[in-house]
Amino acid sequence: MKHPFSDVSAFLHNPLELFKTHSSPDAPPLVQLNLGLSPVYLVTDAALAKSILKADESAIDKGRLVHKLRTVIGASSLTLSGPEHQRRRGVIHQHLARGIMNDFVPQIAGLIRRHASLLVREPSFDAHDVTAPLALRIIVALLFGNGALTAADESALMEAVHIAEEEMADSLFRVLPRTPWRSFIKRRELGQSRAIMGAVVDRLRNRASSATLLQALESLNLSAGDMRDEILLLLLAGHHTTGNAAAWLLYYLATVPGLATRLAEESEAVMGDSGEIDPLKLPKADLSLRVAREVLRLYPPFYWLSREVRAPQELGGIQLNRGTSLIISSWQMQRNERYWTDPDSFRLDRSYNTPAFMPFGLGPRACVGIGLGLLELQLLALELSSSCELEILSGVPAGKPTPQVTLLPPRIKLRLRPLTQRRKWQRVA
C-alpha cells in the first residue's frame, strides 16, 4: 500500500511528468494520486472528463483546490459557483462575444502592429518577455480603452501580477502549512501586491473610455472589493494564458518551414479594402485558427483544473464519497496517444472536435475568454506573417515549459525583421 503522501514530491517538482505517467492507452479512467489524507483522483478518460466538467453543481463543483485561490483573487468568477457565478459570467461572455464579432479585431491588430514596429528595431528578444506585456496591453485596452495604461502603471502591474501568480502557485501546490513567520511574510507581500493592483485599477477606471468591458462589469453593481477582484481575475487570466501560448506561436512561426509564408497568403486573403484584416472575412482564415489550436493543444496555459464531488456517486467504476477531489489535466489529455496520432508533434492536419481537446476547460464553467484567446493568437499569426519574418536564435527544439499556475515557456530567443527587407535580399540572392 502506498504512503498517502507518496506523490507529493512529484506533484510539487514535475506535475507534467506525473500526469503523463498515467496517460498510457490502457490506464483506468480514474487513477488515485497520493497527495494527502483526502482522496484525489486523476481523470484520464476524455469522455468521463467531459461529463464531469458539464455536471450539475449539486453533484460536482469547483471545490477546495479552487477555493484556495480566494486569498489572491477573492470572490471572483473563478472561485464562485451558483447563480452569482452565472450572472457575472453571462455579462462578461455577452460583451466578449459582441466585441469579437465587431470591435476587437482592429483594436487587437493595431496593438500587435505597434508592438512589432518596436521589435524590428531590437537585435533580439525573448518571446515571453514580449508576448506577456502584449497580452496585458490587449486585455487592459479591452477593459478600459486604448491609451489607459501608462508605462509606469504597466511596470507596477506586471510586478504585482507576478507576486500574485507566485502566491497562487504556492497555494495550489502546498500540502503542508507554512511556519507562522513565513505565513506573515507571504501575507504582507500579497497584501502589498493587491494594494498596488488596486491602485492601478482605480487609476485605469478613472481613465476608461466608453464601450469597454468595464462598463459591462459596472452593470453588475458589484461592491468595490468584488469589482477589483473581478478585474484582477481578468488581468491575470488575460495576461499569462494568452501570453504563454503566444510565445510558443512565435517559436513555431520561426521554426516550421513554409508556415509563415502560408499564413501571409491567408492574411492577404482576409484583408479588406483598407489594408487591414476584415472581421467578416476572418472566419475563412482556417490555417491561422489551426495554428492557434495546435499551439494550445501542445501548451495549454492552464494545464490542469480540479473539481470536487459534492454528493456520493460512482464514476469510472469507483464509488466516490463527498469531498473527493478530481484533477483533469489538459496537458495529459492533449498529449495522450489514445486520442492523438504523434501527440508530441506540431501538426496542422488534426481534428479538434474531440473531448480530449480542452485548453480552456469544457462545459458551463469553462474559461469565459475562449473566443478572445483564440482571436488574439490568430491575429498575432496573421499580422506578423504578413509584415515580418521571425528568426530563431536559441536552440531547436526549445526547452520544456515550467509548470506554475500556468505553463511558463522557456527562454526562446528570436529576431524580427521587416518582410520587405527579406524579399529584397531574396531577389539579390
CSV table of C-alpha atoms in Angstrom, one decimal:
chain,number,residue,atom,x,y,z
A,1,MET,CA,0.0,0.0,0.0
A,2,LYS,CA,1.4,3.4,-1.0
A,3,HIS,CA,2.1,6.1,1.5
A,4,PRO,CA,-0.7,8.8,1.4
A,5,PHE,CA,1.9,11.5,0.6
A,6,SER,CA,4.0,9.4,-1.9
A,7,ASP,CA,3.0,11.5,-5.0
A,8,VAL,CA,3.6,14.9,-3.3
A,9,SER,CA,7.2,15.3,-4.3
A,10,ALA,CA,6.5,14.5,-8.0
A,11,PHE,CA,3.4,16.8,-7.9
A,12,LEU,CA,5.5,19.7,-6.5
A,13,HIS,CA,8.5,19.3,-8.7
A,14,ASN,CA,7.2,17.9,-12.0
A,15,PRO,CA,3.4,17.6,-12.2
A,16,LEU,CA,3.6,17.3,-16.0
A,17,GLU,CA,5.6,14.1,-15.8
A,18,LEU,CA,3.4,12.8,-13.1
A,19,PHE,CA,0.3,13.4,-15.2
A,20,LYS,CA,1.9,11.8,-18.3
A,21,THR,CA,3.0,8.7,-16.5
A,22,HIS,CA,-0.8,7.9,-16.1
A,23,SER,CA,-1.6,8.6,-19.8
A,24,SER,CA,-1.0,5.2,-21.3
A,25,PRO,CA,-3.7,3.8,-23.6
A,26,ASP,CA,-4.6,1.1,-21.0
A,27,ALA,CA,-4.8,3.5,-18.0
A,28,PRO,CA,-8.0,3.2,-15.9
A,29,PRO,CA,-10.5,6.1,-16.2
A,30,LEU,CA,-9.6,7.3,-12.6
A,31,VAL,CA,-6.1,7.0,-11.2
A,32,GLN,CA,-5.6,7.7,-7.5
A,33,LEU,CA,-2.9,10.2,-6.6
A,34,ASN,CA,-1.4,10.1,-3.1
A,35,LEU,CA,-1.4,13.8,-2.3
A,36,GLY,CA,-2.5,13.7,1.3
A,37,LEU,CA,-5.2,12.3,3.5
A,38,SER,CA,-8.1,13.4,1.4
A,39,PRO,CA,-8.8,11.3,-1.7
A,40,VAL,CA,-7.6,12.7,-5.0
A,41,TYR,CA,-8.1,11.1,-8.5
A,42,LEU,CA,-6.6,12.0,-11.8
A,43,VAL,CA,-9.2,11.6,-14.6
A,44,THR,CA,-7.5,10.0,-17.6
A,45,ASP,CA,-10.6,9.3,-19.8
A,46,ALA,CA,-11.7,12.2,-22.0
A,47,ALA,CA,-15.4,11.3,-22.2
A,48,LEU,CA,-15.5,11.0,-18.4
A,49,ALA,CA,-13.7,14.3,-18.0
A,50,LYS,CA,-16.3,16.0,-20.3
A,51,SER,CA,-19.2,14.6,-18.2
A,52,ILE,CA,-17.5,15.8,-15.0
A,53,LEU,CA,-17.0,19.3,-16.4
A,54,LYS,CA,-20.6,19.5,-17.5
A,55,ALA,CA,-22.1,18.0,-14.4
A,56,ASP,CA,-24.6,19.9,-12.3
A,57,GLU,CA,-23.0,21.9,-9.4
A,58,SER,CA,-25.0,20.0,-6.9
A,59,ALA,CA,-23.1,16.8,-7.9
A,60,ILE,CA,-19.7,18.1,-8.8
A,61,ASP,CA,-18.4,21.6,-8.2
A,62,LYS,CA,-15.1,23.6,-8.0
A,63,GLY,CA,-14.1,22.6,-4.5
A,64,ARG,CA,-11.4,23.3,-2.1
A,65,LEU,CA,-8.4,23.3,-4.5
A,66,VAL,CA,-10.0,26.2,-6.5
A,67,HIS,CA,-11.2,27.9,-3.3
A,68,LYS,CA,-7.5,28.2,-2.2
A,69,LEU,CA,-7.2,30.9,-4.8
A,70,ARG,CA,-9.6,33.2,-2.9
A,71,THR,CA,-6.6,34.6,-0.9
A,72,VAL,CA,-5.4,36.1,-4.2
A,73,ILE,CA,-8.4,36.7,-6.4
A,74,GLY,CA,-11.2,36.8,-3.8
A,75,ALA,CA,-14.8,36.3,-4.6
A,76,SER,CA,-14.4,36.4,-8.4
A,77,SER,CA,-16.0,34.4,-11.2
A,78,LEU,CA,-13.2,31.8,-10.9
A,79,THR,CA,-13.9,30.9,-7.3
A,80,LEU,CA,-17.7,31.4,-7.3
A,81,SER,CA,-20.5,29.0,-8.1
A,82,GLY,CA,-24.2,29.1,-8.4
A,83,PRO,CA,-26.4,32.0,-9.6
A,84,GLU,CA,-23.9,34.7,-8.9
A,85,HIS,CA,-21.2,33.0,-11.0
A,86,GLN,CA,-23.7,32.5,-13.8
A,87,ARG,CA,-24.8,36.2,-13.6
A,88,ARG,CA,-21.2,37.5,-13.8
A,89,ARG,CA,-20.2,35.1,-16.5
A,90,GLY,CA,-23.2,35.9,-18.6
A,91,VAL,CA,-22.4,39.6,-18.7
A,92,ILE,CA,-18.7,39.1,-19.5
A,93,HIS,CA,-19.5,36.4,-22.1
A,94,GLN,CA,-22.1,38.6,-23.8
A,95,HIS,CA,-19.7,41.6,-24.1
A,96,LEU,CA,-16.8,39.5,-25.3
A,97,ALA,CA,-18.9,37.7,-27.9
A,98,ARG,CA,-20.2,41.0,-29.2
A,99,GLY,CA,-16.7,42.5,-29.3
A,100,ILE,CA,-15.2,39.6,-31.1
A,101,MET,CA,-17.8,40.0,-33.9
A,102,ASN,CA,-17.5,43.7,-34.2
A,103,ASP,CA,-14.9,45.8,-32.4
A,104,PHE,CA,-11.9,43.7,-31.1
A,105,VAL,CA,-10.2,42.8,-34.4
A,106,PRO,CA,-9.0,46.3,-35.4
A,107,GLN,CA,-8.2,47.1,-31.8
A,108,ILE,CA,-6.1,44.0,-31.2
A,109,ALA,CA,-4.5,44.0,-34.6
A,110,GLY,CA,-3.4,47.6,-34.1
A,111,LEU,CA,-1.7,46.8,-30.8
A,112,ILE,CA,0.1,43.9,-32.4
A,113,ARG,CA,1.4,46.1,-35.3
A,114,ARG,CA,2.5,48.7,-32.8
A,115,HIS,CA,4.4,46.1,-30.8
A,116,ALA,CA,6.0,44.6,-34.0
A,117,SER,CA,7.2,48.1,-35.1
A,118,LEU,CA,9.2,48.4,-31.9
A,119,LEU,CA,10.6,44.8,-32.1
A,120,VAL,CA,12.1,45.2,-35.5
A,121,ARG,CA,14.5,47.7,-34.0
A,122,GLU,CA,15.8,45.2,-31.5
A,123,PRO,CA,18.7,42.9,-32.3
A,124,SER,CA,17.0,40.1,-30.4
A,125,PHE,CA,14.3,39.4,-27.8
A,126,ASP,CA,12.9,36.7,-25.6
A,127,ALA,CA,9.5,35.5,-26.8
A,128,HIS,CA,7.7,35.5,-23.5
A,129,ASP,CA,9.3,38.8,-22.4
A,130,VAL,CA,7.4,40.3,-25.4
A,131,THR,CA,4.2,38.4,-25.5
A,132,ALA,CA,3.3,38.7,-21.8
A,133,PRO,CA,3.3,42.5,-21.9
A,134,LEU,CA,1.4,42.5,-25.2
A,135,ALA,CA,-1.3,40.2,-23.8
A,136,LEU,CA,-1.6,42.5,-20.8
A,137,ARG,CA,-1.9,45.6,-23.0
A,138,ILE,CA,-4.6,43.9,-25.0
A,139,ILE,CA,-6.7,42.9,-22.0
A,140,VAL,CA,-6.2,46.4,-20.5
A,141,ALA,CA,-7.3,48.0,-23.7
A,142,LEU,CA,-10.4,45.9,-23.9
A,143,LEU,CA,-11.2,46.6,-20.2
A,144,PHE,CA,-10.5,50.3,-20.1
A,145,GLY,CA,-9.9,51.5,-23.7
A,146,ASN,CA,-6.8,52.3,-25.7
A,147,GLY,CA,-4.2,54.5,-24.0
A,148,ALA,CA,-5.4,53.9,-20.5
A,149,LEU,CA,-2.2,52.1,-19.4
A,150,THR,CA,0.8,54.3,-18.8
A,151,ALA,CA,4.4,52.8,-18.8
A,152,ALA,CA,4.7,53.3,-15.0
A,153,ASP,CA,1.4,51.6,-14.4
A,154,GLU,CA,2.3,48.7,-16.7
A,155,SER,CA,5.6,48.1,-14.8
A,156,ALA,CA,3.9,48.2,-11.4
A,157,LEU,CA,1.1,46.0,-12.6
A,158,MET,CA,3.5,43.4,-14.1
A,159,GLU,CA,5.4,43.2,-10.8
A,160,ALA,CA,2.3,42.9,-8.7
A,161,VAL,CA,0.8,40.3,-11.0
A,162,HIS,CA,4.0,38.3,-10.8
A,163,ILE,CA,3.8,38.2,-7.0
A,164,ALA,CA,0.1,37.3,-7.1
A,165,GLU,CA,0.8,34.4,-9.5
A,166,GLU,CA,3.6,33.1,-7.3
A,167,GLU,CA,1.2,33.1,-4.4
A,168,MET,CA,-1.5,31.3,-6.5
A,169,ALA,CA,1.1,28.6,-7.4
A,170,ASP,CA,2.1,28.1,-3.8
A,171,SER,CA,-1.5,27.9,-2.6
A,172,LEU,CA,-2.4,25.3,-5.2
A,173,PHE,CA,0.6,23.1,-4.7
A,174,ARG,CA,1.2,23.4,-0.9
A,175,VAL,CA,0.4,20.3,1.1
A,176,LEU,CA,2.0,21.2,4.5
A,177,PRO,CA,1.3,24.6,6.2
A,178,ARG,CA,3.9,27.3,6.3
A,179,THR,CA,5.6,28.4,9.5
A,180,PRO,CA,3.9,31.3,11.3
A,181,TRP,CA,6.8,33.7,10.3
A,182,ARG,CA,6.7,32.6,6.7
A,183,SER,CA,2.9,33.0,6.6
A,184,PHE,CA,3.2,36.5,7.9
A,185,ILE,CA,5.8,37.5,5.2
A,186,LYS,CA,3.7,36.0,2.5
A,187,ARG,CA,0.5,37.7,3.7
A,188,ARG,CA,2.4,41.0,3.8
A,189,GLU,CA,3.8,40.6,0.3
A,190,LEU,CA,0.4,39.6,-1.1
A,191,GLY,CA,-1.3,42.5,0.7
A,192,GLN,CA,1.2,44.9,-0.9
A,193,SER,CA,0.7,43.3,-4.3
A,194,ARG,CA,-3.1,43.6,-4.1
A,195,ALA,CA,-2.8,47.2,-2.9
A,196,ILE,CA,-0.6,48.1,-5.9
A,197,MET,CA,-3.0,46.4,-8.3
A,198,GLY,CA,-6.0,48.0,-6.6
A,199,ALA,CA,-4.4,51.5,-7.0
A,200,VAL,CA,-3.6,50.9,-10.7
A,201,VAL,CA,-7.1,49.5,-11.3
A,202,ASP,CA,-8.6,52.7,-9.7
A,203,ARG,CA,-6.4,54.9,-12.0
A,204,LEU,CA,-7.4,52.9,-15.0
A,205,ARG,CA,-11.1,53.1,-14.2
A,206,ASN,CA,-10.7,56.9,-14.0
A,207,ARG,CA,-9.2,56.9,-17.5
A,208,ALA,CA,-11.6,54.4,-19.0
A,209,SER,CA,-13.4,55.2,-22.2
A,210,SER,CA,-16.9,54.2,-23.2
A,211,ALA,CA,-17.9,50.9,-24.7
A,212,THR,CA,-15.4,48.9,-22.8
A,213,LEU,CA,-15.7,45.7,-20.8
A,214,LEU,CA,-15.5,47.8,-17.6
A,215,GLN,CA,-18.9,49.3,-18.5
A,216,ALA,CA,-20.3,45.7,-18.7
A,217,LEU,CA,-18.9,44.9,-15.3
A,218,GLU,CA,-20.3,48.0,-13.8
A,219,SER,CA,-23.8,46.9,-14.9
A,220,LEU,CA,-23.4,44.1,-12.3
A,221,ASN,CA,-23.5,46.6,-9.5
A,222,LEU,CA,-20.7,44.9,-7.6
A,223,SER,CA,-19.1,46.1,-4.4
A,224,ALA,CA,-15.8,48.0,-4.7
A,225,GLY,CA,-14.0,44.9,-3.4
A,226,ASP,CA,-15.8,42.4,-5.7
A,227,MET,CA,-15.2,44.7,-8.7
A,228,ARG,CA,-11.4,44.8,-8.0
A,229,ASP,CA,-11.4,41.0,-7.7
A,230,GLU,CA,-13.2,40.5,-11.0
A,231,ILE,CA,-10.9,42.9,-12.8
A,232,LEU,CA,-7.8,41.3,-11.2
A,233,LEU,CA,-9.0,37.9,-12.4
A,234,LEU,CA,-9.4,39.2,-16.0
A,235,LEU,CA,-5.9,40.8,-15.9
A,236,LEU,CA,-4.3,37.6,-14.5
A,237,ALA,CA,-6.2,35.3,-16.9
A,238,GLY,CA,-5.7,37.5,-20.0
A,239,HIS,CA,-2.0,38.2,-19.2
A,240,HIS,CA,-0.3,34.9,-18.7
A,241,THR,CA,-2.7,32.5,-20.5
A,242,THR,CA,-2.5,34.1,-23.9
A,243,GLY,CA,1.0,35.5,-23.3
A,244,ASN,CA,2.3,32.0,-22.7
A,245,ALA,CA,0.7,30.4,-25.7
A,246,ALA,CA,1.7,33.4,-27.9
A,247,ALA,CA,5.4,32.8,-27.1
A,248,TRP,CA,5.1,29.3,-28.5
A,249,LEU,CA,3.2,30.6,-31.5
A,250,LEU,CA,6.2,32.8,-32.3
A,251,TYR,CA,8.5,29.8,-31.9
A,252,TYR,CA,6.6,27.8,-34.5
A,253,LEU,CA,6.4,30.7,-36.9
A,254,ALA,CA,10.2,30.8,-36.7
A,255,THR,CA,10.9,27.1,-37.0
A,256,VAL,CA,8.2,25.4,-39.1
A,257,PRO,CA,9.3,25.6,-42.8
A,258,GLY,CA,6.9,27.5,-45.0
A,259,LEU,CA,4.3,28.2,-42.3
A,260,ALA,CA,4.9,31.9,-42.2
A,261,THR,CA,4.5,32.1,-46.0
A,262,ARG,CA,1.2,30.2,-46.0
A,263,LEU,CA,-0.1,32.5,-43.2
A,264,ALA,CA,1.0,35.6,-45.1
A,265,GLU,CA,-1.1,34.4,-48.1
A,266,GLU,CA,-4.0,33.8,-45.8
A,267,SER,CA,-3.6,37.2,-44.3
A,268,GLU,CA,-3.8,38.8,-47.7
A,269,ALA,CA,-6.9,36.8,-48.5
A,270,VAL,CA,-8.8,38.2,-45.4
A,271,MET,CA,-7.7,41.8,-45.9
A,272,GLY,CA,-10.3,44.4,-46.5
A,273,ASP,CA,-10.1,47.4,-48.9
A,274,SER,CA,-8.4,49.4,-46.1
A,275,GLY,CA,-5.5,47.0,-46.0
A,276,GLU,CA,-6.4,45.7,-42.6
A,277,ILE,CA,-7.9,42.4,-41.6
A,278,ASP,CA,-11.7,42.3,-42.3
A,279,PRO,CA,-13.5,40.8,-39.3
A,280,LEU,CA,-16.2,39.5,-41.6
A,281,LYS,CA,-13.6,37.5,-43.6
A,282,LEU,CA,-11.7,36.2,-40.6
A,283,PRO,CA,-13.9,33.0,-40.2
A,284,LYS,CA,-12.4,31.9,-43.6
A,285,ALA,CA,-8.9,32.0,-42.1
A,286,ASP,CA,-8.7,28.3,-41.3
A,287,LEU,CA,-4.9,27.9,-41.2
A,288,SER,CA,-4.3,30.6,-38.6
A,289,LEU,CA,-7.1,29.1,-36.5
A,290,ARG,CA,-5.5,25.6,-36.7
A,291,VAL,CA,-2.1,27.1,-35.7
A,292,ALA,CA,-3.7,28.7,-32.7
A,293,ARG,CA,-5.4,25.5,-31.7
A,294,GLU,CA,-2.4,23.3,-32.2
A,295,VAL,CA,-0.3,25.6,-30.0
A,296,LEU,CA,-3.0,25.4,-27.3
A,297,ARG,CA,-3.1,21.6,-27.7
A,298,LEU,CA,0.7,21.3,-27.1
A,299,TYR,CA,1.0,24.0,-24.5
A,300,PRO,CA,-2.4,24.6,-22.7
A,301,PRO,CA,-1.8,27.6,-20.4
A,302,PHE,CA,-4.0,26.1,-17.6
A,303,TYR,CA,-2.6,22.6,-17.8
A,304,TRP,CA,-4.8,21.2,-15.0
A,305,LEU,CA,-8.0,22.0,-13.2
A,306,SER,CA,-9.9,20.5,-10.4
A,307,ARG,CA,-13.5,19.6,-9.3
A,308,GLU,CA,-14.9,18.2,-6.1
A,309,VAL,CA,-17.5,15.6,-5.6
A,310,ARG,CA,-20.5,17.1,-3.7
A,311,ALA,CA,-22.7,14.0,-3.4
A,312,PRO,CA,-21.7,10.3,-3.2
A,313,GLN,CA,-21.7,8.8,-6.7
A,314,GLU,CA,-20.0,6.3,-9.0
A,315,LEU,CA,-17.6,7.5,-11.6
A,316,GLY,CA,-15.3,5.4,-13.7
A,317,GLY,CA,-16.3,2.2,-11.9
A,318,ILE,CA,-15.3,3.7,-8.5
A,319,GLN,CA,-17.6,4.7,-5.7
A,320,LEU,CA,-16.6,8.2,-4.7
A,321,ASN,CA,-17.6,10.0,-1.4
A,322,ARG,CA,-18.4,13.7,-0.9
A,323,GLY,CA,-15.2,15.7,-0.7
A,324,THR,CA,-13.2,13.6,-3.2
A,325,SER,CA,-11.1,15.8,-5.5
A,326,LEU,CA,-10.9,15.2,-9.2
A,327,ILE,CA,-7.9,16.5,-11.3
A,328,ILE,CA,-8.3,16.9,-15.0
A,329,SER,CA,-5.1,17.7,-16.9
A,330,SER,CA,-5.4,19.1,-20.4
A,331,TRP,CA,-1.7,18.5,-20.7
A,332,GLN,CA,-2.2,14.8,-20.2
A,333,MET,CA,-5.4,14.6,-22.4
A,334,GLN,CA,-3.9,16.6,-25.2
A,335,ARG,CA,-0.6,14.6,-25.4
A,336,ASN,CA,-2.2,11.2,-25.0
A,337,GLU,CA,-1.6,8.7,-27.8
A,338,ARG,CA,-5.0,7.3,-27.0
A,339,TYR,CA,-6.6,10.4,-28.6
A,340,TRP,CA,-3.9,11.8,-30.9
A,341,THR,CA,-1.5,10.5,-33.5
A,342,ASP,CA,2.1,11.5,-32.9
A,343,PRO,CA,0.9,13.6,-29.9
A,344,ASP,CA,4.1,15.5,-29.1
A,345,SER,CA,4.5,16.9,-32.6
A,346,PHE,CA,3.2,20.1,-34.1
A,347,ARG,CA,0.8,19.1,-36.9
A,348,LEU,CA,-1.9,21.0,-38.6
A,349,ASP,CA,-3.9,18.1,-40.1
A,350,ARG,CA,-5.7,17.3,-36.8
A,351,SER,CA,-9.3,17.4,-35.9
A,352,TYR,CA,-10.0,19.3,-32.6
A,353,ASN,CA,-13.6,18.1,-32.4
A,354,THR,CA,-12.9,15.8,-29.5
A,355,PRO,CA,-13.5,16.0,-25.7
A,356,ALA,CA,-9.7,15.4,-25.4
A,357,PHE,CA,-9.1,19.0,-26.6
A,358,MET,CA,-9.8,21.2,-23.6
A,359,PRO,CA,-7.2,24.0,-23.3
A,360,PHE,CA,-9.8,26.3,-21.7
A,361,GLY,CA,-11.8,23.6,-20.0
A,362,LEU,CA,-15.3,22.4,-21.1
A,363,GLY,CA,-18.9,23.0,-20.1
A,364,PRO,CA,-20.7,25.8,-18.3
A,365,ARG,CA,-17.6,26.7,-16.2
A,366,ALA,CA,-15.1,26.8,-19.0
A,367,CYS,CA,-12.9,29.9,-19.3
A,368,VAL,CA,-15.1,32.7,-20.5
A,369,GLY,CA,-12.3,34.1,-22.7
A,370,ILE,CA,-12.0,31.1,-25.0
A,371,GLY,CA,-13.0,33.1,-28.1
A,372,LEU,CA,-10.9,36.0,-27.2
A,373,GLY,CA,-7.8,33.9,-26.6
A,374,LEU,CA,-8.1,32.2,-30.0
A,375,LEU,CA,-8.7,35.5,-31.7
A,376,GLU,CA,-5.5,37.0,-30.2
A,377,LEU,CA,-3.4,34.1,-31.3
A,378,GLN,CA,-5.0,34.0,-34.7
A,379,LEU,CA,-4.4,37.8,-35.3
A,380,LEU,CA,-0.8,37.5,-34.0
A,381,ALA,CA,-0.1,34.8,-36.5
A,382,LEU,CA,-1.7,36.7,-39.4
A,383,GLU,CA,-0.3,40.2,-38.6
A,384,LEU,CA,3.3,39.1,-38.0
A,385,SER,CA,3.4,36.7,-41.0
A,386,SER,CA,2.1,39.4,-43.4
A,387,SER,CA,4.7,42.0,-42.5
A,388,CYS,CA,7.7,40.4,-40.7
A,389,GLU,CA,10.0,37.4,-40.6
A,390,LEU,CA,10.9,35.7,-37.4
A,391,GLU,CA,14.3,34.1,-37.0
A,392,ILE,CA,15.1,31.7,-34.1
A,393,LEU,CA,18.4,32.4,-32.3
A,394,SER,CA,18.1,29.9,-29.5
A,395,GLY,CA,18.2,26.1,-29.6
A,396,VAL,CA,15.8,23.9,-31.5
A,397,PRO,CA,13.9,22.1,-30.1
A,398,ALA,CA,13.1,24.6,-27.4
A,399,GLY,CA,13.3,23.7,-23.7
A,400,LYS,CA,10.4,22.4,-21.7
A,401,PRO,CA,7.9,24.7,-20.1
A,402,THR,CA,7.9,25.4,-16.3
A,403,PRO,CA,4.6,24.4,-14.6
A,404,GLN,CA,3.4,27.0,-12.2
A,405,VAL,CA,-0.2,28.3,-12.1
A,406,THR,CA,0.2,28.3,-15.8
A,407,LEU,CA,2.8,26.7,-18.2
A,408,LEU,CA,5.6,29.2,-18.4
A,409,PRO,CA,7.6,29.0,-21.7
A,410,PRO,CA,11.4,28.5,-21.6
A,411,ARG,CA,13.7,31.2,-22.9
A,412,ILE,CA,13.1,31.5,-26.7
A,413,LYS,CA,15.4,34.0,-28.3
A,414,LEU,CA,14.2,35.5,-31.6
A,415,ARG,CA,14.9,38.2,-34.1
A,416,LEU,CA,12.2,40.1,-36.1
A,417,ARG,CA,12.8,41.9,-39.3
A,418,PRO,CA,10.5,43.5,-41.9
A,419,LEU,CA,9.3,41.2,-44.6
A,420,THR,CA,10.0,43.6,-47.4
A,421,GLN,CA,13.7,43.5,-46.4
A,422,ARG,CA,13.7,39.8,-46.6
A,423,ARG,CA,12.2,39.8,-50.1
A,424,LYS,CA,14.8,42.3,-51.2
A,425,TRP,CA,17.6,40.1,-50.0
A,426,GLN,CA,16.0,37.1,-51.7
A,427,ARG,CA,15.8,39.0,-55.1
A,428,VAL,CA,19.5,40.0,-54.8
A,429,ALA,CA,20.5,36.4,-54.0
